Short mmCIF file of C-alpha atoms and ligand atoms in Angstrom, two decimals:
data_model
loop_
_atom_site.label_atom_id
_atom_site.label_comp_id
_atom_site.label_asym_id
_atom_site.label_seq_id
_atom_site.Cartn_x
_atom_site.Cartn_y
_atom_site.Cartn_z
CA UNK A 1 0.00 0.00 0.00
CA UNK A 2 1.39 3.37 -0.93
CA UNK A 3 1.80 5.79 1.95
CA UNK A 4 2.20 9.55 1.99
CA UNK A 5 5.90 8.93 2.71
CA UNK A 6 6.25 6.86 -0.45
CA UNK A 7 4.47 9.58 -2.42
CA UNK A 8 6.93 12.17 -1.17
CA UNK A 9 9.92 9.91 -1.62
CA UNK A 10 9.18 9.26 -5.26
CA UNK A 11 9.40 13.01 -5.83
CA UNK A 12 12.00 14.06 -3.24
CA UNK A 13 14.81 11.95 -1.68
CA UNK A 14 13.55 12.53 1.89
CA UNK A 15 14.26 8.99 3.18
CA UNK A 16 17.65 8.87 1.52
CA UNK A 17 18.64 12.20 3.09
CA UNK A 18 17.31 11.09 6.47
CA UNK A 19 19.29 7.85 6.23
CA UNK A 20 22.50 9.46 5.01
CA UNK A 21 22.53 12.40 7.43
CA UNK A 22 20.60 11.10 10.45
CA UNK A 23 19.92 7.40 11.04
CA UNK A 24 23.07 6.14 9.32
CA UNK A 25 25.31 9.10 10.16
CA UNK A 26 27.53 7.70 12.89
CA UNK A 27 28.79 10.23 15.41
CA UNK A 28 31.36 9.43 18.13
CA UNK A 29 29.66 8.22 21.30
CA UNK A 30 31.73 10.40 23.65
CA UNK A 31 30.36 13.89 22.88
CA UNK A 32 30.29 16.14 25.94
CA UNK A 33 28.46 19.35 26.94
CA UNK A 34 30.50 21.51 24.51
CA UNK A 35 28.90 19.60 21.63
CA UNK A 36 25.52 21.23 22.33
CA UNK A 37 26.67 24.58 20.94
CA UNK A 38 26.42 23.69 17.21
CA UNK A 39 22.76 22.66 17.27
CA UNK A 40 21.89 25.55 19.62
CA UNK A 41 23.52 27.97 17.18
CA UNK A 42 21.25 26.66 14.43
CA UNK A 43 18.25 27.18 16.72
CA UNK A 44 19.31 30.70 17.67
CA UNK A 45 19.89 31.74 14.05
CA UNK A 46 16.37 30.56 13.26
CA UNK A 47 14.95 32.54 16.21
CA UNK A 48 16.86 35.67 15.09
CA UNK A 49 15.29 35.30 11.66
CA UNK A 50 11.83 34.98 13.20
CA UNK A 51 12.14 37.89 15.66
CA UNK A 52 13.92 40.00 13.03
CA UNK A 53 11.11 39.43 10.57
CA UNK A 54 8.56 40.60 13.16
CA UNK A 55 10.67 43.68 14.07
CA UNK A 56 10.85 44.58 10.39
CA UNK A 57 7.09 44.99 10.19
CA UNK A 58 7.32 48.05 12.49
CA UNK A 59 10.81 49.41 11.96
CA UNK A 60 11.35 52.57 9.84
CA UNK A 61 14.86 53.11 8.44
CA UNK A 62 15.13 56.90 8.42
CA UNK A 63 17.25 59.03 10.72
CA UNK A 64 14.06 60.91 11.65
CA UNK A 65 11.92 57.90 12.60
CA UNK A 66 14.21 54.94 13.31
CA UNK A 67 14.54 55.65 17.06
CA UNK A 68 10.81 56.37 17.47
CA UNK A 69 9.81 53.25 15.58
CA UNK A 70 11.93 51.07 17.90
CA UNK A 71 10.49 52.81 20.98
CA UNK A 72 7.05 52.22 19.45
CA UNK A 73 7.85 48.51 19.19
CA UNK A 74 8.93 48.49 22.86
CA UNK A 75 6.06 50.47 24.39
CA UNK A 76 3.11 50.66 21.99
CA UNK A 77 3.12 47.33 20.15
CA UNK A 78 1.58 44.20 21.61
CA UNK A 79 4.41 41.80 22.63
CA UNK A 80 6.84 44.17 20.91
CA UNK A 81 9.14 44.26 23.97
CA UNK A 82 9.37 40.47 23.90
CA UNK A 83 10.26 40.36 20.22
CA UNK A 84 12.86 43.12 20.57
CA UNK A 85 14.51 41.56 23.61
CA UNK A 86 14.49 38.17 21.90
CA UNK A 87 16.44 39.75 19.05
CA UNK A 88 18.80 41.85 21.20
CA UNK A 89 19.57 39.18 23.82
CA UNK A 90 19.75 36.58 21.05
CA UNK A 91 22.85 38.30 19.70
CA UNK A 92 24.77 38.00 22.98
CA UNK A 93 23.67 34.40 23.42
CA UNK A 94 24.81 33.58 19.88
CA UNK A 95 28.25 34.99 20.63
CA UNK A 96 28.42 33.03 23.91
CA UNK A 97 27.64 29.89 21.88
CA UNK A 98 30.13 30.86 19.18
CA UNK A 99 32.92 31.25 21.72
CA UNK A 100 32.01 27.90 23.35
CA UNK A 101 31.96 26.28 19.89
CA UNK A 102 35.35 27.74 18.95
CA UNK A 103 36.84 26.78 22.34
CA UNK A 104 35.67 23.20 21.76
CA UNK A 105 37.40 23.22 18.37
CA UNK A 106 40.63 24.45 19.97
CA UNK A 107 40.52 21.99 22.87
CA UNK A 108 39.98 18.88 20.76
CA UNK A 109 41.94 19.92 17.66
CA UNK A 110 38.78 19.88 15.48
CA UNK A 111 40.51 22.26 13.04
CA UNK A 112 43.12 19.63 12.12
CA UNK A 113 43.24 17.57 8.95
CA UNK A 114 40.73 16.61 7.49
CA UNK A 115 38.59 19.41 9.04
CA UNK A 116 40.58 22.46 7.87
CA UNK A 117 37.88 23.72 5.53
CA UNK A 118 35.16 23.11 8.12
CA UNK A 119 37.16 25.30 10.51
CA UNK A 120 37.82 28.01 7.92
CA UNK A 121 34.15 28.20 6.88
CA UNK A 122 33.19 28.38 10.57
CA UNK A 123 35.65 31.19 11.20
CA UNK A 124 34.36 33.15 8.18
CA UNK A 125 30.86 32.78 9.68
CA UNK A 126 32.16 34.21 12.96
CA UNK A 127 33.69 37.24 11.21
CA UNK A 128 30.53 37.73 9.15
CA UNK A 129 28.50 37.57 12.38
CA UNK A 130 30.54 40.46 13.79
CA UNK A 131 29.55 42.51 10.71
CA UNK A 132 25.92 41.39 10.99
CA UNK A 133 25.87 42.44 14.66
CA UNK A 134 27.42 45.82 13.83
CA UNK A 135 24.84 46.62 11.11
CA UNK A 136 22.05 45.68 13.50
CA UNK A 137 23.59 47.76 16.30
CA UNK A 138 23.32 50.96 14.25
CA UNK A 139 19.69 50.41 13.18
CA UNK A 140 17.80 51.51 16.39
CA UNK A 141 19.61 54.86 16.02
CA UNK A 142 20.15 55.46 19.69
CA UNK A 143 23.08 57.69 20.57
CA UNK A 144 25.39 54.72 20.98
CA UNK A 145 24.31 53.41 17.55
CA UNK A 146 25.25 56.75 16.02
CA UNK A 147 28.66 57.00 17.65
CA UNK A 148 29.48 53.32 17.12
CA UNK A 149 28.72 53.90 13.43
CA UNK A 150 31.08 56.87 13.47
CA UNK A 151 33.91 54.96 15.17
CA UNK A 152 33.69 51.88 12.94
CA UNK A 153 33.40 53.82 9.68
CA UNK A 154 36.36 55.95 10.76
CA UNK A 155 38.38 52.72 11.20
CA UNK A 156 37.35 51.84 7.63
CA UNK A 157 38.39 55.36 6.64
CA UNK A 158 41.93 54.68 7.92
CA UNK A 159 42.49 51.74 5.52
CA UNK A 160 45.32 52.85 3.19
CA UNK A 161 44.37 54.03 -0.34
CA UNK A 162 40.73 52.86 -0.56
CA UNK A 163 39.67 53.77 3.01
CA UNK A 164 38.03 57.18 2.43
CA UNK A 165 36.01 55.96 -0.58
CA UNK A 166 35.00 52.80 1.27
CA UNK A 167 33.86 54.79 4.33
CA UNK A 168 31.75 57.12 2.15
CA UNK A 169 30.27 54.09 0.40
CA UNK A 170 29.41 52.49 3.76
CA UNK A 171 27.84 55.67 5.15
CA UNK A 172 26.10 56.59 1.92
CA UNK A 173 27.52 60.11 2.21
CA UNK A 174 29.81 62.15 4.45
CA UNK A 175 27.91 61.37 7.68
CA UNK A 176 25.72 58.77 9.37
CA UNK A 177 22.08 59.32 8.38
CA UNK A 178 19.11 57.91 6.50
CA UNK A 179 21.26 56.62 3.62
CA UNK A 180 23.44 54.75 6.15
CA UNK A 181 20.42 53.21 7.87
CA UNK A 182 18.91 52.06 4.60
CA UNK A 183 22.02 50.37 3.33
CA UNK A 184 22.78 48.83 6.73
CA UNK A 185 19.22 47.50 6.85
CA UNK A 186 19.55 46.01 3.37
CA UNK A 187 22.85 44.39 4.34
CA UNK A 188 21.57 43.20 7.74
CA UNK A 189 18.43 41.48 6.47
CA UNK A 190 19.28 40.55 2.88
CA UNK A 191 22.80 40.27 1.53
CA UNK A 192 24.89 39.70 4.65
CA UNK A 193 22.30 37.43 6.22
CA UNK A 194 21.95 35.32 3.05
CA UNK A 195 25.72 34.89 2.84
CA UNK A 196 25.79 33.75 6.48
CA UNK A 197 22.91 31.32 5.84
CA UNK A 198 24.70 29.89 2.78
CA UNK A 199 27.94 29.54 4.78
CA UNK A 200 26.10 27.69 7.56
CA UNK A 201 24.76 25.19 4.98
CA UNK A 202 28.31 24.75 3.62
CA UNK A 203 29.63 24.33 7.19
CA UNK A 204 27.23 21.47 7.95
CA UNK A 205 27.87 19.89 4.52
CA UNK A 206 31.63 20.00 5.16
CA UNK A 207 31.04 18.43 8.59
CA UNK A 208 29.07 15.55 7.08
CA UNK A 209 31.75 15.03 4.45
CA UNK A 210 34.51 14.44 7.03
CA UNK A 211 32.51 13.37 10.10
CA UNK A 212 32.66 14.73 13.64
CA UNK A 213 35.77 14.85 15.74
CA UNK A 214 35.46 14.04 19.46
CA UNK A 215 37.03 15.00 22.82
CA UNK A 216 39.76 12.35 22.38
CA UNK A 217 40.61 13.61 18.89
CA UNK A 218 40.64 9.98 17.64
CA UNK A 219 39.42 8.91 14.22
CA UNK A 220 36.50 6.53 14.94
CA UNK A 221 36.52 5.25 11.35
CA UNK A 222 39.74 3.33 12.07
CA UNK A 223 37.83 0.68 14.04
CA UNK A 224 34.83 -0.64 12.18
CA UNK A 225 32.66 -3.68 12.90
CA UNK A 226 31.92 -6.41 10.30
CA UNK A 227 28.91 -4.36 9.11
CA UNK A 228 31.19 -1.42 8.28
CA UNK A 229 29.84 0.72 11.15
CA UNK A 230 32.44 2.45 13.41
CA UNK A 231 32.57 0.59 16.73
CA UNK A 232 32.69 3.88 18.67
CA UNK A 233 29.94 5.57 16.62
CA UNK A 234 26.22 5.80 17.32
CA UNK A 235 23.49 6.84 14.85
CA UNK A 236 22.91 10.60 15.05
CA UNK A 237 19.18 9.90 15.09
CA UNK A 238 17.70 9.02 17.55
CA UNK A 239 20.61 9.29 20.02
CA UNK A 240 21.92 12.80 19.40
CA UNK A 241 18.63 14.30 18.22
CA UNK A 242 17.15 13.40 21.62
CA UNK A 243 20.25 14.70 23.43
CA UNK A 244 20.12 17.95 21.42
CA UNK A 245 16.40 18.32 22.17
CA UNK A 246 17.19 18.16 25.87
CA UNK A 247 19.81 20.90 25.30
CA UNK A 248 17.21 23.00 23.48
CA UNK A 249 14.85 22.73 26.47
CA UNK A 250 17.50 23.87 28.97
CA UNK A 251 18.77 26.62 26.67
CA UNK A 252 15.31 28.06 25.97
CA UNK A 253 14.63 28.15 29.73
CA UNK A 254 17.82 30.21 30.22
CA UNK A 255 16.90 32.42 27.25
CA UNK A 256 13.40 33.06 28.64
CA UNK A 257 14.79 33.81 32.12
CA UNK A 258 17.17 36.41 30.67
CA UNK A 259 14.44 38.09 28.60
CA UNK A 260 11.99 38.17 31.49
CA UNK A 261 14.29 38.99 34.42
CA UNK A 262 17.42 40.73 33.10
CA UNK A 263 16.84 41.73 29.47
CA UNK A 264 19.62 44.31 29.38
CA UNK A 265 21.90 42.20 31.61
CA UNK A 266 22.72 45.37 33.53
CA UNK A 267 23.90 47.15 30.40
CA UNK A 268 26.05 44.28 29.10
CA UNK A 269 23.55 42.96 26.52
CA UNK A 270 21.95 46.37 25.87
CA UNK A 271 23.86 49.51 26.86
CA UNK A 272 22.35 52.54 28.58
CA UNK A 273 23.15 54.89 25.70
CA UNK A 274 20.97 52.93 23.28
CA UNK A 275 17.96 54.37 25.18
CA UNK A 276 18.78 57.94 24.07
CA UNK A 277 18.11 59.27 20.59
CA UNK A 278 21.07 59.66 18.19
CA UNK A 279 22.56 63.10 18.63
CA UNK A 280 25.56 64.31 16.61
CA UNK A 281 25.87 67.24 19.07
CA UNK A 282 26.25 65.01 22.15
CA UNK A 283 29.34 62.90 21.64
CA UNK A 284 29.92 60.03 24.03
CA UNK A 285 33.22 60.36 25.85
CA UNK A 286 34.05 56.68 25.72
CA UNK A 287 32.28 54.71 23.04
CA UNK A 288 33.02 51.05 23.63
CA UNK A 289 31.73 48.17 21.51
CA UNK A 290 29.48 45.39 22.81
CA UNK A 291 31.24 42.79 24.98
CA UNK A 292 31.74 40.27 22.18
CA UNK A 293 33.81 42.71 20.09
CA UNK A 294 35.58 44.35 23.04
CA UNK A 295 38.71 42.08 23.00
CA UNK A 296 39.55 43.28 19.49
CA UNK A 297 38.84 46.89 20.43
CA UNK A 298 41.23 46.55 23.38
CA UNK A 299 43.94 45.29 21.01
CA UNK A 300 43.25 48.20 18.65
CA UNK A 301 43.73 50.63 21.54
CA UNK A 302 46.84 48.86 22.81
CA UNK A 303 48.96 50.71 20.25
CA UNK A 304 48.75 54.53 20.27
CA UNK A 305 49.41 54.72 16.52
CA UNK A 306 46.09 54.40 14.62
CA UNK A 307 47.50 52.43 11.67
CA UNK A 308 49.62 50.11 13.79
CA UNK A 309 46.65 49.56 16.10
CA UNK A 310 44.47 48.54 13.16
CA UNK A 311 47.30 46.26 11.97
CA UNK A 312 47.51 44.50 15.37
CA UNK A 313 43.74 44.09 15.53
CA UNK A 314 43.68 42.77 11.94
CA UNK A 315 46.42 40.27 12.78
CA UNK A 316 44.49 39.05 15.83
CA UNK A 317 41.41 38.51 13.68
CA UNK A 318 43.24 36.82 10.80
CA UNK A 319 45.61 34.45 12.64
CA UNK A 320 43.00 31.80 13.63
CA UNK A 321 42.43 31.09 9.92
CA UNK A 322 45.89 29.54 9.81
CA UNK A 323 45.49 27.42 12.93
CA UNK A 324 45.27 24.09 11.01
CA UNK A 325 48.79 24.75 9.70
CA UNK A 326 50.24 26.46 12.77
CA UNK A 327 49.66 23.40 14.94
CA UNK A 328 52.38 20.87 14.06
CA UNK A 329 51.77 18.18 16.68
CA UNK A 330 50.49 14.81 15.41
CA UNK A 331 48.16 14.54 18.45
CA UNK A 332 44.85 16.40 18.05
CA UNK A 333 43.20 16.66 21.44
CA UNK A 334 44.56 18.84 24.24
CA UNK A 335 43.57 15.98 26.60
CA UNK A 336 46.91 14.40 25.68
CA UNK A 337 48.89 17.64 25.29
CA UNK A 338 49.41 19.35 28.66
CA UNK A 339 51.41 22.27 27.24
CA UNK A 340 48.86 23.02 24.54
CA UNK A 341 46.05 22.80 27.07
CA UNK A 342 47.88 25.29 29.34
CA UNK A 343 48.32 27.63 26.36
CA UNK A 344 44.59 27.48 25.56
CA UNK A 345 43.70 28.25 29.18
CA UNK A 346 46.07 31.24 29.27
CA UNK A 347 44.80 32.49 25.89
CA UNK A 348 41.15 32.04 26.96
CA UNK A 349 41.65 33.99 30.20
CA UNK A 350 43.53 36.69 28.25
CA UNK A 351 40.61 37.00 25.83
CA UNK A 352 38.22 37.52 28.78
CA UNK A 353 40.52 40.13 30.36
CA UNK A 354 40.74 41.90 26.98
CA UNK A 355 36.91 41.89 26.79
CA UNK A 356 36.78 43.52 30.22
CA UNK A 357 39.48 46.10 29.52
CA UNK A 358 37.93 46.88 26.10
CA UNK A 359 34.83 48.08 27.97
CA UNK A 360 36.83 50.47 30.18
CA UNK A 361 37.45 54.13 29.32
CA UNK A 362 40.70 54.72 27.37
CA UNK A 363 42.90 55.58 30.36
CA UNK A 364 46.70 55.20 30.59
CA UNK A 365 46.32 52.86 33.57
CA UNK A 366 44.89 50.20 31.24
CA UNK A 367 47.60 50.44 28.57
CA UNK A 368 49.82 47.76 30.11
CA UNK A 369 46.93 45.27 30.36
CA UNK A 370 45.90 45.98 26.77
CA UNK A 371 49.43 45.52 25.44
CA UNK A 372 50.16 42.43 27.47
CA UNK A 373 46.81 40.96 26.43
CA UNK A 374 47.43 41.65 22.74
CA UNK A 375 50.94 40.15 22.99
CA UNK A 376 49.68 36.97 24.71
CA UNK A 377 46.73 36.52 22.32
CA UNK A 378 48.84 36.97 19.19
CA UNK A 379 51.77 35.11 20.79
CA UNK A 380 49.56 32.01 21.20
CA UNK A 381 49.28 31.67 17.43
CA UNK A 382 52.82 32.76 16.55
CA UNK A 383 54.49 30.46 19.08
CA UNK A 384 52.27 27.46 18.34
CA UNK A 385 54.38 26.09 15.42
CA UNK A 386 57.47 25.97 17.67
CA UNK A 387 55.82 24.77 20.88
CA UNK A 388 53.63 22.17 19.16
CA UNK A 389 56.64 20.59 17.50
CA UNK A 390 58.63 20.18 20.72
CA UNK A 391 55.91 19.64 23.37
CA UNK A 392 55.77 16.25 25.13
CA UNK A 393 52.49 14.35 24.68
CA UNK A 394 50.72 11.66 26.69
CA UNK A 395 49.85 8.26 25.18
CA UNK A 396 46.70 8.51 23.05
CA UNK A 397 44.28 5.58 23.51
CA UNK A 398 43.33 3.46 20.48
CA UNK A 399 39.58 3.74 21.15
CA UNK A 400 37.53 6.66 22.52
CA UNK A 401 37.33 6.93 26.31
CA UNK A 402 34.20 7.62 28.35
C1 HEM B 501 26.37 30.41 13.35
C2 HEM B 501 27.50 29.81 13.29
C3 HEM B 501 27.72 28.31 13.35
C4 HEM B 501 26.83 27.28 13.26
C5 HEM B 501 25.31 27.35 13.09
C6 HEM B 501 27.58 26.06 13.38
C7 HEM B 501 27.02 24.80 13.35
C8 HEM B 501 27.72 23.64 13.60
C9 HEM B 501 27.13 22.36 13.82
C10 HEM B 501 25.62 22.06 13.83
C11 HEM B 501 28.13 21.48 14.04
C12 HEM B 501 27.97 19.99 14.39
C13 HEM B 501 27.63 19.85 15.85
C14 HEM B 501 28.78 20.12 16.75
O1 HEM B 501 29.86 19.53 16.54
O2 HEM B 501 28.64 20.97 17.66
C15 HEM B 501 29.38 22.18 13.93
C16 HEM B 501 30.63 21.62 14.04
C17 HEM B 501 31.82 22.32 13.93
N1 HEM B 501 31.96 23.69 13.81
FE1 HEM B 501 30.46 25.01 13.65
N2 HEM B 501 28.91 26.37 13.52
C18 HEM B 501 29.03 27.73 13.51
C19 HEM B 501 30.21 28.45 13.66
C20 HEM B 501 31.47 27.90 13.75
C21 HEM B 501 32.70 28.64 13.97
C22 HEM B 501 32.77 30.13 14.18
C23 HEM B 501 33.72 27.73 13.97
C24 HEM B 501 35.21 27.92 14.12
C25 HEM B 501 35.86 28.97 13.94
C26 HEM B 501 33.14 26.43 13.77
C27 HEM B 501 33.85 25.25 13.68
C28 HEM B 501 33.30 23.98 13.76
C29 HEM B 501 34.07 22.75 13.80
C30 HEM B 501 35.60 22.62 13.75
C31 HEM B 501 33.14 21.71 13.92
C32 HEM B 501 33.46 20.20 14.05
C33 HEM B 501 33.73 19.96 15.51
C34 HEM B 501 33.98 18.55 15.88
O3 HEM B 501 33.60 17.66 15.12
O4 HEM B 501 34.60 18.37 16.96
N3 HEM B 501 31.78 26.56 13.67
N4 HEM B 501 29.12 23.52 13.67
#
């Protein structure tokens, strides 16, 4: 008897896809809590799309009305506050997940052969997300939006040769105004977002081409049973779909608690100056970026020379692309590499300190911390080829551990 499923399957390879990517996709059985981040990122991107779509139905992208339209969403639109906070807090939660996801990659050597391209696509997504967040940040046209737009476009302005033209192109004129808002809106919701969505599809395709790594950094395909199935692998569905669903439940509870009880996170997720209208006459003495961009801002400020500062920041952003080739040790996971693990811990703490100092006013007393932080962060990548080739390693087990 022909079922609805058969009807679909004759016209679309639903069962084949399900088999290939779910029920017969064998993932290592030793995933830990850090492996929740990938699926939660997919969920959060979907929620951003949903809340963003609803915000769009009330938002007006002109310098005259943008601020009022967002206040209208917050105070005069049914459930508008919920939708706006979903979108605003969603950004910070996405960056928390991104950093957890990247940390996992570092800890278990998930960037190593054969996952180099998976890593590179992921890192491009991260950089694109910074741009996406920046475009969105300017849209509500609060005073911080205005001055953040000024600061970032002036960094673009400082790029040698093409900078001034590029900055004018980004602003849509000499200053930040309606033309800026309209092109930022178009980028935020159409072009930039579509590129990110396409990159996410490529990221997951690349993952399924090479298979998942695991906390031991061992290739599970080396030990297969007589049926050709990896002995340390379990079908993604139902085992990991159920596990991920549990993660979704916990994560959405945290998300709801933040929106309902601390939507601005005391100014960390939504700064005070976003509640005041954009005003070119009232400059903000110390414009600092949101927390997730602050480490790079601290590195920019570490060097008093504008061009050198941009160079140091650019280096810090670019170096992780080369990680697959900077790490020379044959062992992947930091579980068996005490030196590498120590380096990751020091680099991670440095990144947090840089995030904190990037939020402080630009005072001389912070210079030393900024410089030391920049040196340690960049030093991690530059010293890795040497340290990874001489570091002692512990014996790696043949099969994955619990
Ligand atoms: C919105 C952005 C992203 C989404 C939606 C996403 C999604 C995913 C998903 C669903 C997985 C498989 C599940 C898992 O292993 O957690 C994954 C794995 C992976 N991702 Fe991402 N990712 C994103 C950003 C990134 C970034 C920024 C990087 C690195 C710079 C990255 C690197 C990796 C790597 C190396 C793996 C394989 C990890 C392993 O097998 O151990 N991803 N990603």
